Amino acid sequence: YAMEAISHAGTVIGVLSKDGIVLAAERQATSNLLEQSLDNEKIYEMNDNVVAGVAGHAADANILINQSRAIAQRYLLKYDSPMPVEQLVRRLCDMKQGYTQYGGLRPFGVSFLCAGWDTTFGFQLYQSDPAGNYSSWKAACIGENFSNAQSILKQEYKDEEGGSGVVGGQMTMDDALKLTCQVLSKTIDTAKLSSKKLEFATITLKDGKPFIHVYTSSEIDEVLKTYESVIKPADSQ
């Protein structure tokens, strides 16, 4: 049932490039009368070096996000350095797994795409599920229509075979944004992509430190306008 909740949630896409990571998520507004929150609905900062996109029950996600933030801050207080990305993801998955092994508890009905950077492994993208499993990806999708999105990502993602070893291969941030818009246009059931139904965030390096940028509505519209050539027309969907 937890996996079923995720399969009906809004699509979340992550694309890794050699100089950053793009996260994009679909808002699922239930009514035009619903007042939009000032906060993001699908994308959250977990730490100064990690940003996450969530698919599933928002209430479950809030609990796990708050726990992850506390874990990251305790690590920073103890070691005076940002928590490594995989270590934070593993602790998050440990909490998820704990709720699968006792009677009277239900699993958290939420999956995460965690994008982050640390000094050891650089940019990293991880996907986790309600059972507590996690895996590292170059491009991934969770939520509704994830299988179609994953198929497009597999075909279109640019990677170097036996190249210089740079994570992200040939992909630049522009390529990653373009591919994200292309996948969103083919997986989201809407006549036209707009900032009302989308959230975007990127993590890049600025002066040698991770920099998380959550896009405003006007910035999202600008991105969609820039890459409108790859966005599938409504009459062909």
PDB file of C-alpha atoms in Angstrom:
ATOM      1  CA  TYR A   1       0.000   0.000   0.000  1.00  0.00           C
ATOM      2  CA  ALA A   2       2.918   2.354   0.643  1.00  0.00           C
ATOM      3  CA  MET A   3       4.257   1.731  -2.866  1.00  0.00           C
ATOM      4  CA  GLU A   4       0.751   2.243  -4.250  1.00  0.00           C
ATOM      5  CA  ALA A   5       0.556   5.686  -2.627  1.00  0.00           C
ATOM      6  CA  ILE A   6       3.814   6.643  -4.321  1.00  0.00           C
ATOM      7  CA  SER A   7       2.700   5.419  -7.753  1.00  0.00           C
ATOM      8  CA  HIS A   8      -0.237   7.860  -7.587  1.00  0.00           C
ATOM      9  CA  ALA A   9       1.876  10.797  -6.372  1.00  0.00           C
ATOM     10  CA  GLY A  10       3.204  13.631  -8.513  1.00  0.00           C
ATOM     11  CA  THR A  11       6.239  12.880 -10.671  1.00  0.00           C
ATOM     12  CA  VAL A  12       9.695  13.801  -9.310  1.00  0.00           C
ATOM     13  CA  ILE A  13      12.740  13.766 -11.615  1.00  0.00           C
ATOM     14  CA  GLY A  14      16.442  14.103 -10.823  1.00  0.00           C
ATOM     15  CA  VAL A  15      19.212  14.489 -13.422  1.00  0.00           C
ATOM     16  CA  LEU A  16      22.912  14.448 -12.555  1.00  0.00           C
ATOM     17  CA  SER A  17      25.370  16.520 -14.583  1.00  0.00           C
ATOM     18  CA  LYS A  18      29.086  17.100 -14.271  1.00  0.00           C
ATOM     19  CA  ASP A  19      28.583  20.503 -12.643  1.00  0.00           C
ATOM     20  CA  GLY A  20      25.358  20.059 -10.672  1.00  0.00           C
ATOM     21  CA  ILE A  21      22.027  18.296 -10.231  1.00  0.00           C
ATOM     22  CA  VAL A  22      18.527  19.295 -11.335  1.00  0.00           C
ATOM     23  CA  LEU A  23      15.431  18.269  -9.361  1.00  0.00           C
ATOM     24  CA  ALA A  24      11.934  18.876 -10.702  1.00  0.00           C
ATOM     25  CA  ALA A  25       8.596  17.885  -9.210  1.00  0.00           C
ATOM     26  CA  GLU A  26       4.934  17.989 -10.165  1.00  0.00           C
ATOM     27  CA  ARG A  27       2.491  19.678  -7.823  1.00  0.00           C
ATOM     28  CA  GLN A  28      -0.885  17.988  -7.670  1.00  0.00           C
ATOM     29  CA  ALA A  29      -3.381  20.758  -6.985  1.00  0.00           C
ATOM     30  CA  THR A  30      -6.761  19.274  -6.145  1.00  0.00           C
ATOM     31  CA  SER A  31      -8.779  22.450  -6.810  1.00  0.00           C
ATOM     32  CA  ASN A  32      -8.388  25.950  -8.222  1.00  0.00           C
ATOM     33  CA  LEU A  33      -9.930  27.199  -4.961  1.00  0.00           C
ATOM     34  CA  LEU A  34      -7.058  25.769  -2.923  1.00  0.00           C
ATOM     35  CA  GLU A  35      -4.688  28.466  -1.683  1.00  0.00           C
ATOM     36  CA  GLN A  36      -1.122  27.619  -2.647  1.00  0.00           C
ATOM     37  CA  SER A  37       1.314  27.403   0.253  1.00  0.00           C
ATOM     38  CA  LEU A  38       4.288  29.748   0.362  1.00  0.00           C
ATOM     39  CA  ASP A  39       6.463  26.746   1.127  1.00  0.00           C
ATOM     40  CA  ASN A  40       7.399  24.102  -1.392  1.00  0.00           C
ATOM     41  CA  GLU A  41       5.151  21.100  -1.523  1.00  0.00           C
ATOM     42  CA  LYS A  42       7.515  18.587  -3.105  1.00  0.00           C
ATOM     43  CA  ILE A  43      11.113  19.836  -2.751  1.00  0.00           C
ATOM     44  CA  TYR A  44      12.863  20.406   0.582  1.00  0.00           C
ATOM     45  CA  GLU A  45      16.336  21.318   1.800  1.00  0.00           C
ATOM     46  CA  MET A  46      17.572  18.581   4.126  1.00  0.00           C
ATOM     47  CA  ASN A  47      20.957  20.202   4.806  1.00  0.00           C
ATOM     48  CA  ASP A  48      23.202  22.874   3.309  1.00  0.00           C
ATOM     49  CA  ASN A  49      24.557  20.236   0.919  1.00  0.00           C
ATOM     50  CA  VAL A  50      21.455  18.058   0.309  1.00  0.00           C
ATOM     51  CA  VAL A  51      18.095  18.793  -1.304  1.00  0.00           C
ATOM     52  CA  ALA A  52      15.305  16.213  -1.675  1.00  0.00           C
ATOM     53  CA  GLY A  53      12.236  15.680  -3.848  1.00  0.00           C
ATOM     54  CA  VAL A  54       9.426  13.580  -2.335  1.00  0.00           C
ATOM     55  CA  ALA A  55       6.600  11.469  -3.753  1.00  0.00           C
ATOM     56  CA  GLY A  56       3.873  10.061  -1.525  1.00  0.00           C
ATOM     57  CA  HIS A  57       2.153  11.204   1.672  1.00  0.00           C
ATOM     58  CA  ALA A  58       3.223  14.757   2.501  1.00  0.00           C
ATOM     59  CA  ALA A  59       2.681  14.254   6.253  1.00  0.00           C
ATOM     60  CA  ASP A  60       5.020  11.246   6.262  1.00  0.00           C
ATOM     61  CA  ALA A  61       7.587  13.232   4.273  1.00  0.00           C
ATOM     62  CA  ASN A  62       7.494  16.117   6.782  1.00  0.00           C
ATOM     63  CA  ILE A  63       8.338  13.775   9.671  1.00  0.00           C
ATOM     64  CA  LEU A  64      11.283  12.230   7.824  1.00  0.00           C
ATOM     65  CA  ILE A  65      12.581  15.577   6.534  1.00  0.00           C
ATOM     66  CA  ASN A  66      12.570  17.053  10.061  1.00  0.00           C
ATOM     67  CA  GLN A  67      14.330  13.969  11.449  1.00  0.00           C
ATOM     68  CA  SER A  68      16.951  14.165   8.668  1.00  0.00           C
ATOM     69  CA  ARG A  69      17.596  17.836   9.357  1.00  0.00           C
ATOM     70  CA  ALA A  70      18.129  17.071  13.047  1.00  0.00           C
ATOM     71  CA  ILE A  71      20.533  14.240  12.197  1.00  0.00           C
ATOM     72  CA  ALA A  72      22.530  16.501   9.858  1.00  0.00           C
ATOM     73  CA  GLN A  73      22.749  19.266  12.470  1.00  0.00           C
ATOM     74  CA  ARG A  74      23.919  16.846  15.188  1.00  0.00           C
ATOM     75  CA  TYR A  75      26.642  15.614  12.824  1.00  0.00           C
ATOM     76  CA  LEU A  76      27.695  19.210  12.092  1.00  0.00           C
ATOM     77  CA  LEU A  77      27.820  20.016  15.819  1.00  0.00           C
ATOM     78  CA  LYS A  78      29.904  16.923  16.591  1.00  0.00           C
ATOM     79  CA  TYR A  79      32.337  16.919  13.641  1.00  0.00           C
ATOM     80  CA  ASP A  80      32.231  20.568  12.462  1.00  0.00           C
ATOM     81  CA  SER A  81      31.706  19.513   8.828  1.00  0.00           C
ATOM     82  CA  PRO A  82      28.666  18.800   6.650  1.00  0.00           C
ATOM     83  CA  MET A  83      27.338  15.253   6.821  1.00  0.00           C
ATOM     84  CA  PRO A  84      28.337  13.132   3.778  1.00  0.00           C
ATOM     85  CA  VAL A  85      25.398  12.666   1.414  1.00  0.00           C
ATOM     86  CA  GLU A  86      25.246   8.862   1.434  1.00  0.00           C
ATOM     87  CA  GLN A  87      25.585   8.746   5.222  1.00  0.00           C
ATOM     88  CA  LEU A  88      22.563  11.033   5.619  1.00  0.00           C
ATOM     89  CA  VAL A  89      20.558   8.971   3.109  1.00  0.00           C
ATOM     90  CA  ARG A  90      21.494   5.774   4.949  1.00  0.00           C
ATOM     91  CA  ARG A  91      20.302   7.188   8.278  1.00  0.00           C
ATOM     92  CA  LEU A  92      17.044   8.261   6.626  1.00  0.00           C
ATOM     93  CA  CYS A  93      16.573   4.752   5.217  1.00  0.00           C
ATOM     94  CA  ASP A  94      17.353   3.201   8.617  1.00  0.00           C
ATOM     95  CA  MET A  95      14.359   5.079  10.029  1.00  0.00           C
ATOM     96  CA  LYS A  96      12.165   3.892   7.160  1.00  0.00           C
ATOM     97  CA  GLN A  97      13.270   0.276   7.555  1.00  0.00           C
ATOM     98  CA  GLY A  98      12.585   0.293  11.284  1.00  0.00           C
ATOM     99  CA  TYR A  99       8.883   0.852  10.604  1.00  0.00           C
ATOM    100  CA  THR A 100       8.660  -2.282   8.443  1.00  0.00           C
ATOM    101  CA  GLN A 101       9.713  -4.842  11.068  1.00  0.00           C
ATOM    102  CA  TYR A 102       7.337  -4.343  14.003  1.00  0.00           C
ATOM    103  CA  GLY A 103       3.639  -5.169  14.304  1.00  0.00           C
ATOM    104  CA  GLY A 104       1.322  -2.239  14.896  1.00  0.00           C
ATOM    105  CA  LEU A 105       3.404   0.122  12.761  1.00  0.00           C
ATOM    106  CA  ARG A 106       2.990   1.003   9.103  1.00  0.00           C
ATOM    107  CA  PRO A 107       5.766   1.950   6.677  1.00  0.00           C
ATOM    108  CA  PHE A 108       6.224   5.589   5.688  1.00  0.00           C
ATOM    109  CA  GLY A 109       4.344   6.003   2.412  1.00  0.00           C
ATOM    110  CA  VAL A 110       6.945   8.172   0.726  1.00  0.00           C
ATOM    111  CA  SER A 111       9.936   7.860  -1.606  1.00  0.00           C
ATOM    112  CA  PHE A 112      12.799  10.342  -1.875  1.00  0.00           C
ATOM    113  CA  LEU A 113      15.165  11.585  -4.552  1.00  0.00           C
ATOM    114  CA  CYS A 114      18.104  13.071  -2.641  1.00  0.00           C
ATOM    115  CA  ALA A 115      20.576  15.282  -4.512  1.00  0.00           C
ATOM    116  CA  GLY A 116      23.736  16.387  -2.757  1.00  0.00           C
ATOM    117  CA  TRP A 117      27.444  17.154  -2.831  1.00  0.00           C
ATOM    118  CA  ASP A 118      30.334  16.323  -0.541  1.00  0.00           C
ATOM    119  CA  THR A 119      34.106  16.608  -0.789  1.00  0.00           C
ATOM    120  CA  THR A 120      34.655  12.837  -1.107  1.00  0.00           C
ATOM    121  CA  PHE A 121      32.329  11.834  -3.946  1.00  0.00           C
ATOM    122  CA  GLY A 122      31.187  15.152  -5.424  1.00  0.00           C
ATOM    123  CA  PHE A 123      27.645  15.341  -6.792  1.00  0.00           C
ATOM    124  CA  GLN A 124      25.401  12.366  -5.964  1.00  0.00           C
ATOM    125  CA  LEU A 125      21.785  11.408  -6.620  1.00  0.00           C
ATOM    126  CA  TYR A 126      20.062   8.761  -4.479  1.00  0.00           C
ATOM    127  CA  GLN A 127      16.627   7.181  -4.649  1.00  0.00           C
ATOM    128  CA  SER A 128      14.994   5.546  -1.613  1.00  0.00           C
ATOM    129  CA  ASP A 129      11.755   3.585  -1.142  1.00  0.00           C
ATOM    130  CA  PRO A 130       9.451   2.875   1.862  1.00  0.00           C
ATOM    131  CA  ALA A 131      11.244  -0.402   2.642  1.00  0.00           C
ATOM    132  CA  GLY A 132      14.479   1.456   3.407  1.00  0.00           C
ATOM    133  CA  ASN A 133      16.355   0.471   0.243  1.00  0.00           C
ATOM    134  CA  TYR A 134      18.405   3.131  -1.524  1.00  0.00           C
ATOM    135  CA  SER A 135      20.469   3.265  -4.692  1.00  0.00           C
ATOM    136  CA  SER A 136      22.649   5.753  -6.559  1.00  0.00           C
ATOM    137  CA  TRP A 137      21.562   7.050  -9.984  1.00  0.00           C
ATOM    138  CA  LYS A 138      22.706   9.320 -12.796  1.00  0.00           C
ATOM    139  CA  ALA A 139      19.079  10.119 -13.632  1.00  0.00           C
ATOM    140  CA  ALA A 140      15.964   8.828 -11.865  1.00  0.00           C
ATOM    141  CA  CYS A 141      12.235   9.336 -11.497  1.00  0.00           C
ATOM    142  CA  ILE A 142       9.702   8.489  -8.777  1.00  0.00           C
ATOM    143  CA  GLY A 143       5.961   8.942  -8.634  1.00  0.00           C
ATOM    144  CA  GLU A 144       3.305   8.644 -11.320  1.00  0.00           C
ATOM    145  CA  ASN A 145       4.452   7.493 -14.784  1.00  0.00           C
ATOM    146  CA  PHE A 146       7.934   6.752 -13.437  1.00  0.00           C
ATOM    147  CA  SER A 147       8.430   3.837 -15.848  1.00  0.00           C
ATOM    148  CA  ASN A 148       7.820   6.014 -18.925  1.00  0.00           C
ATOM    149  CA  ALA A 149      10.072   8.741 -17.543  1.00  0.00           C
ATOM    150  CA  GLN A 150      12.818   6.248 -16.711  1.00  0.00           C
ATOM    151  CA  SER A 151      12.672   4.892 -20.261  1.00  0.00           C
ATOM    152  CA  ILE A 152      13.126   8.388 -21.743  1.00  0.00           C
ATOM    153  CA  LEU A 153      15.956   9.193 -19.334  1.00  0.00           C
ATOM    154  CA  LYS A 154      17.730   5.963 -20.284  1.00  0.00           C
ATOM    155  CA  GLN A 155      17.533   6.821 -23.986  1.00  0.00           C
ATOM    156  CA  GLU A 156      18.375  10.524 -23.799  1.00  0.00           C
ATOM    157  CA  TYR A 157      20.940  10.725 -20.984  1.00  0.00           C
ATOM    158  CA  LYS A 158      24.413  11.578 -22.294  1.00  0.00           C
ATOM    159  CA  ASP A 159      27.261   9.684 -20.680  1.00  0.00           C
ATOM    160  CA  GLU A 160      30.890   9.048 -21.551  1.00  0.00           C
ATOM    161  CA  GLU A 161      31.905   5.450 -22.027  1.00  0.00           C
ATOM    162  CA  GLY A 162      35.306   4.992 -20.446  1.00  0.00           C
ATOM    163  CA  GLY A 163      35.838   8.743 -20.360  1.00  0.00           C
ATOM    164  CA  SER A 164      37.599  10.932 -17.845  1.00  0.00           C
ATOM    165  CA  GLY A 165      35.588   9.549 -14.944  1.00  0.00           C
ATOM    166  CA  VAL A 166      33.717  12.794 -14.367  1.00  0.00           C
ATOM    167  CA  VAL A 167      30.368  12.020 -12.759  1.00  0.00           C
ATOM    168  CA  GLY A 168      27.600  13.098 -15.091  1.00  0.00           C
ATOM    169  CA  GLY A 169      29.608  12.349 -18.243  1.00  0.00           C
ATOM    170  CA  GLN A 170      28.908  14.819 -21.032  1.00  0.00           C
ATOM    171  CA  MET A 171      25.878  16.374 -19.362  1.00  0.00           C
ATOM    172  CA  THR A 172      26.024  20.075 -18.517  1.00  0.00           C
ATOM    173  CA  MET A 173      23.471  21.849 -16.333  1.00  0.00           C
ATOM    174  CA  ASP A 174      21.809  23.224 -19.488  1.00  0.00           C
ATOM    175  CA  ASP A 175      21.559  19.682 -20.859  1.00  0.00           C
ATOM    176  CA  ALA A 176      20.099  18.473 -17.556  1.00  0.00           C
ATOM    177  CA  LEU A 177      17.463  21.233 -17.489  1.00  0.00           C
ATOM    178  CA  LYS A 178      16.575  20.548 -21.120  1.00  0.00           C
ATOM    179  CA  LEU A 179      16.219  16.804 -20.515  1.00  0.00           C
ATOM    180  CA  THR A 180      14.127  17.423 -17.392  1.00  0.00           C
ATOM    181  CA  CYS A 181      11.695  19.643 -19.324  1.00  0.00           C
ATOM    182  CA  GLN A 182      11.508  17.054 -22.108  1.00  0.00           C
ATOM    183  CA  VAL A 183      10.648  14.237 -19.693  1.00  0.00           C
ATOM    184  CA  LEU A 184       8.122  16.335 -17.761  1.00  0.00           C
ATOM    185  CA  SER A 185       6.289  17.253 -20.959  1.00  0.00           C
ATOM    186  CA  LYS A 186       5.871  13.575 -21.873  1.00  0.00           C
ATOM    187  CA  THR A 187       4.889  12.251 -18.442  1.00  0.00           C
ATOM    188  CA  ILE A 188       2.677  14.928 -16.862  1.00  0.00           C
ATOM    189  CA  ASP A 189      -0.966  14.858 -17.915  1.00  0.00           C
ATOM    190  CA  THR A 190      -1.562  18.551 -18.600  1.00  0.00           C
ATOM    191  CA  ALA A 191      -2.284  20.696 -21.644  1.00  0.00           C
ATOM    192  CA  LYS A 192       0.645  23.014 -20.945  1.00  0.00           C
ATOM    193  CA  LEU A 193       3.506  22.981 -18.473  1.00  0.00           C
ATOM    194  CA  SER A 194       3.498  25.978 -16.141  1.00  0.00           C
ATOM    195  CA  SER A 195       4.948  27.110 -12.821  1.00  0.00           C
ATOM    196  CA  LYS A 196       1.571  26.475 -11.141  1.00  0.00           C
ATOM    197  CA  LYS A 197       2.131  22.720 -11.405  1.00  0.00           C
ATOM    198  CA  LEU A 198       5.913  22.494 -11.152  1.00  0.00           C
ATOM    199  CA  GLU A 199       8.754  22.974  -8.695  1.00  0.00           C
ATOM    200  CA  PHE A 200      12.430  23.171  -9.675  1.00  0.00           C
ATOM    201  CA  ALA A 201      15.627  23.167  -7.637  1.00  0.00           C
ATOM    202  CA  THR A 202      19.316  22.851  -8.490  1.00  0.00           C
ATOM    203  CA  ILE A 203      22.433  22.156  -6.464  1.00  0.00           C
ATOM    204  CA  THR A 204      25.708  23.494  -7.856  1.00  0.00           C
ATOM    205  CA  LEU A 205      29.050  24.681  -6.538  1.00  0.00           C
ATOM    206  CA  LYS A 206      29.532  28.354  -5.721  1.00  0.00           C
ATOM    207  CA  ASP A 207      32.987  29.431  -4.534  1.00  0.00           C
ATOM    208  CA  GLY A 208      33.790  25.767  -3.872  1.00  0.00           C
ATOM    209  CA  LYS A 209      30.758  25.222  -1.628  1.00  0.00           C
ATOM    210  CA  PRO A 210      27.397  23.588  -2.403  1.00  0.00           C
ATOM    211  CA  PHE A 211      24.701  26.067  -3.368  1.00  0.00           C
ATOM    212  CA  ILE A 212      21.018  25.064  -3.421  1.00  0.00           C
ATOM    213  CA  HIS A 213      18.695  27.218  -5.505  1.00  0.00           C
ATOM    214  CA  VAL A 214      14.933  26.688  -5.334  1.00  0.00           C
ATOM    215  CA  TYR A 215      13.317  28.337  -8.347  1.00  0.00           C
ATOM    216  CA  THR A 216      10.586  30.960  -8.061  1.00  0.00           C
ATOM    217  CA  SER A 217       7.478  30.807 -10.269  1.00  0.00           C
ATOM    218  CA  SER A 218       8.894  33.390 -12.683  1.00  0.00           C
ATOM    219  CA  GLU A 219      12.187  31.476 -12.951  1.00  0.00           C
ATOM    220  CA  ILE A 220      10.332  28.243 -13.716  1.00  0.00           C
ATOM    221  CA  ASP A 221       8.359  29.957 -16.481  1.00  0.00           C
ATOM    222  CA  GLU A 222      11.634  31.288 -17.888  1.00  0.00           C
ATOM    223  CA  VAL A 223      13.138  27.779 -17.930  1.00  0.00           C
ATOM    224  CA  LEU A 224      10.073  26.392 -19.713  1.00  0.00           C
ATOM    225  CA  LYS A 225      10.259  29.200 -22.274  1.00  0.00           C
ATOM    226  CA  THR A 226      13.958  28.581 -22.859  1.00  0.00           C
ATOM    227  CA  TYR A 227      13.461  24.877 -23.577  1.00  0.00           C
ATOM    228  CA  GLU A 228      10.038  25.051 -25.239  1.00  0.00           C
ATOM    229  CA  SER A 229      11.519  23.450 -28.374  1.00  0.00           C
ATOM    230  CA  VAL A 230      11.744  20.070 -26.602  1.00  0.00           C
ATOM    231  CA  ILE A 231       8.396  20.326 -24.832  1.00  0.00           C
ATOM    232  CA  LYS A 232       5.843  18.112 -26.504  1.00  0.00           C
ATOM    233  CA  PRO A 233       2.890  20.081 -27.939  1.00  0.00           C
ATOM    234  CA  ALA A 234      -0.424  19.521 -26.219  1.00  0.00           C
ATOM    235  CA  ASP A 235      -2.162  18.198 -29.342  1.00  0.00           C
ATOM    236  CA  SER A 236       0.386  15.388 -29.713  1.00  0.00           C
ATOM    237  CA  GLN A 237       0.217  14.158 -26.141  1.00  0.00           C
TER     238      GLN A 237
END
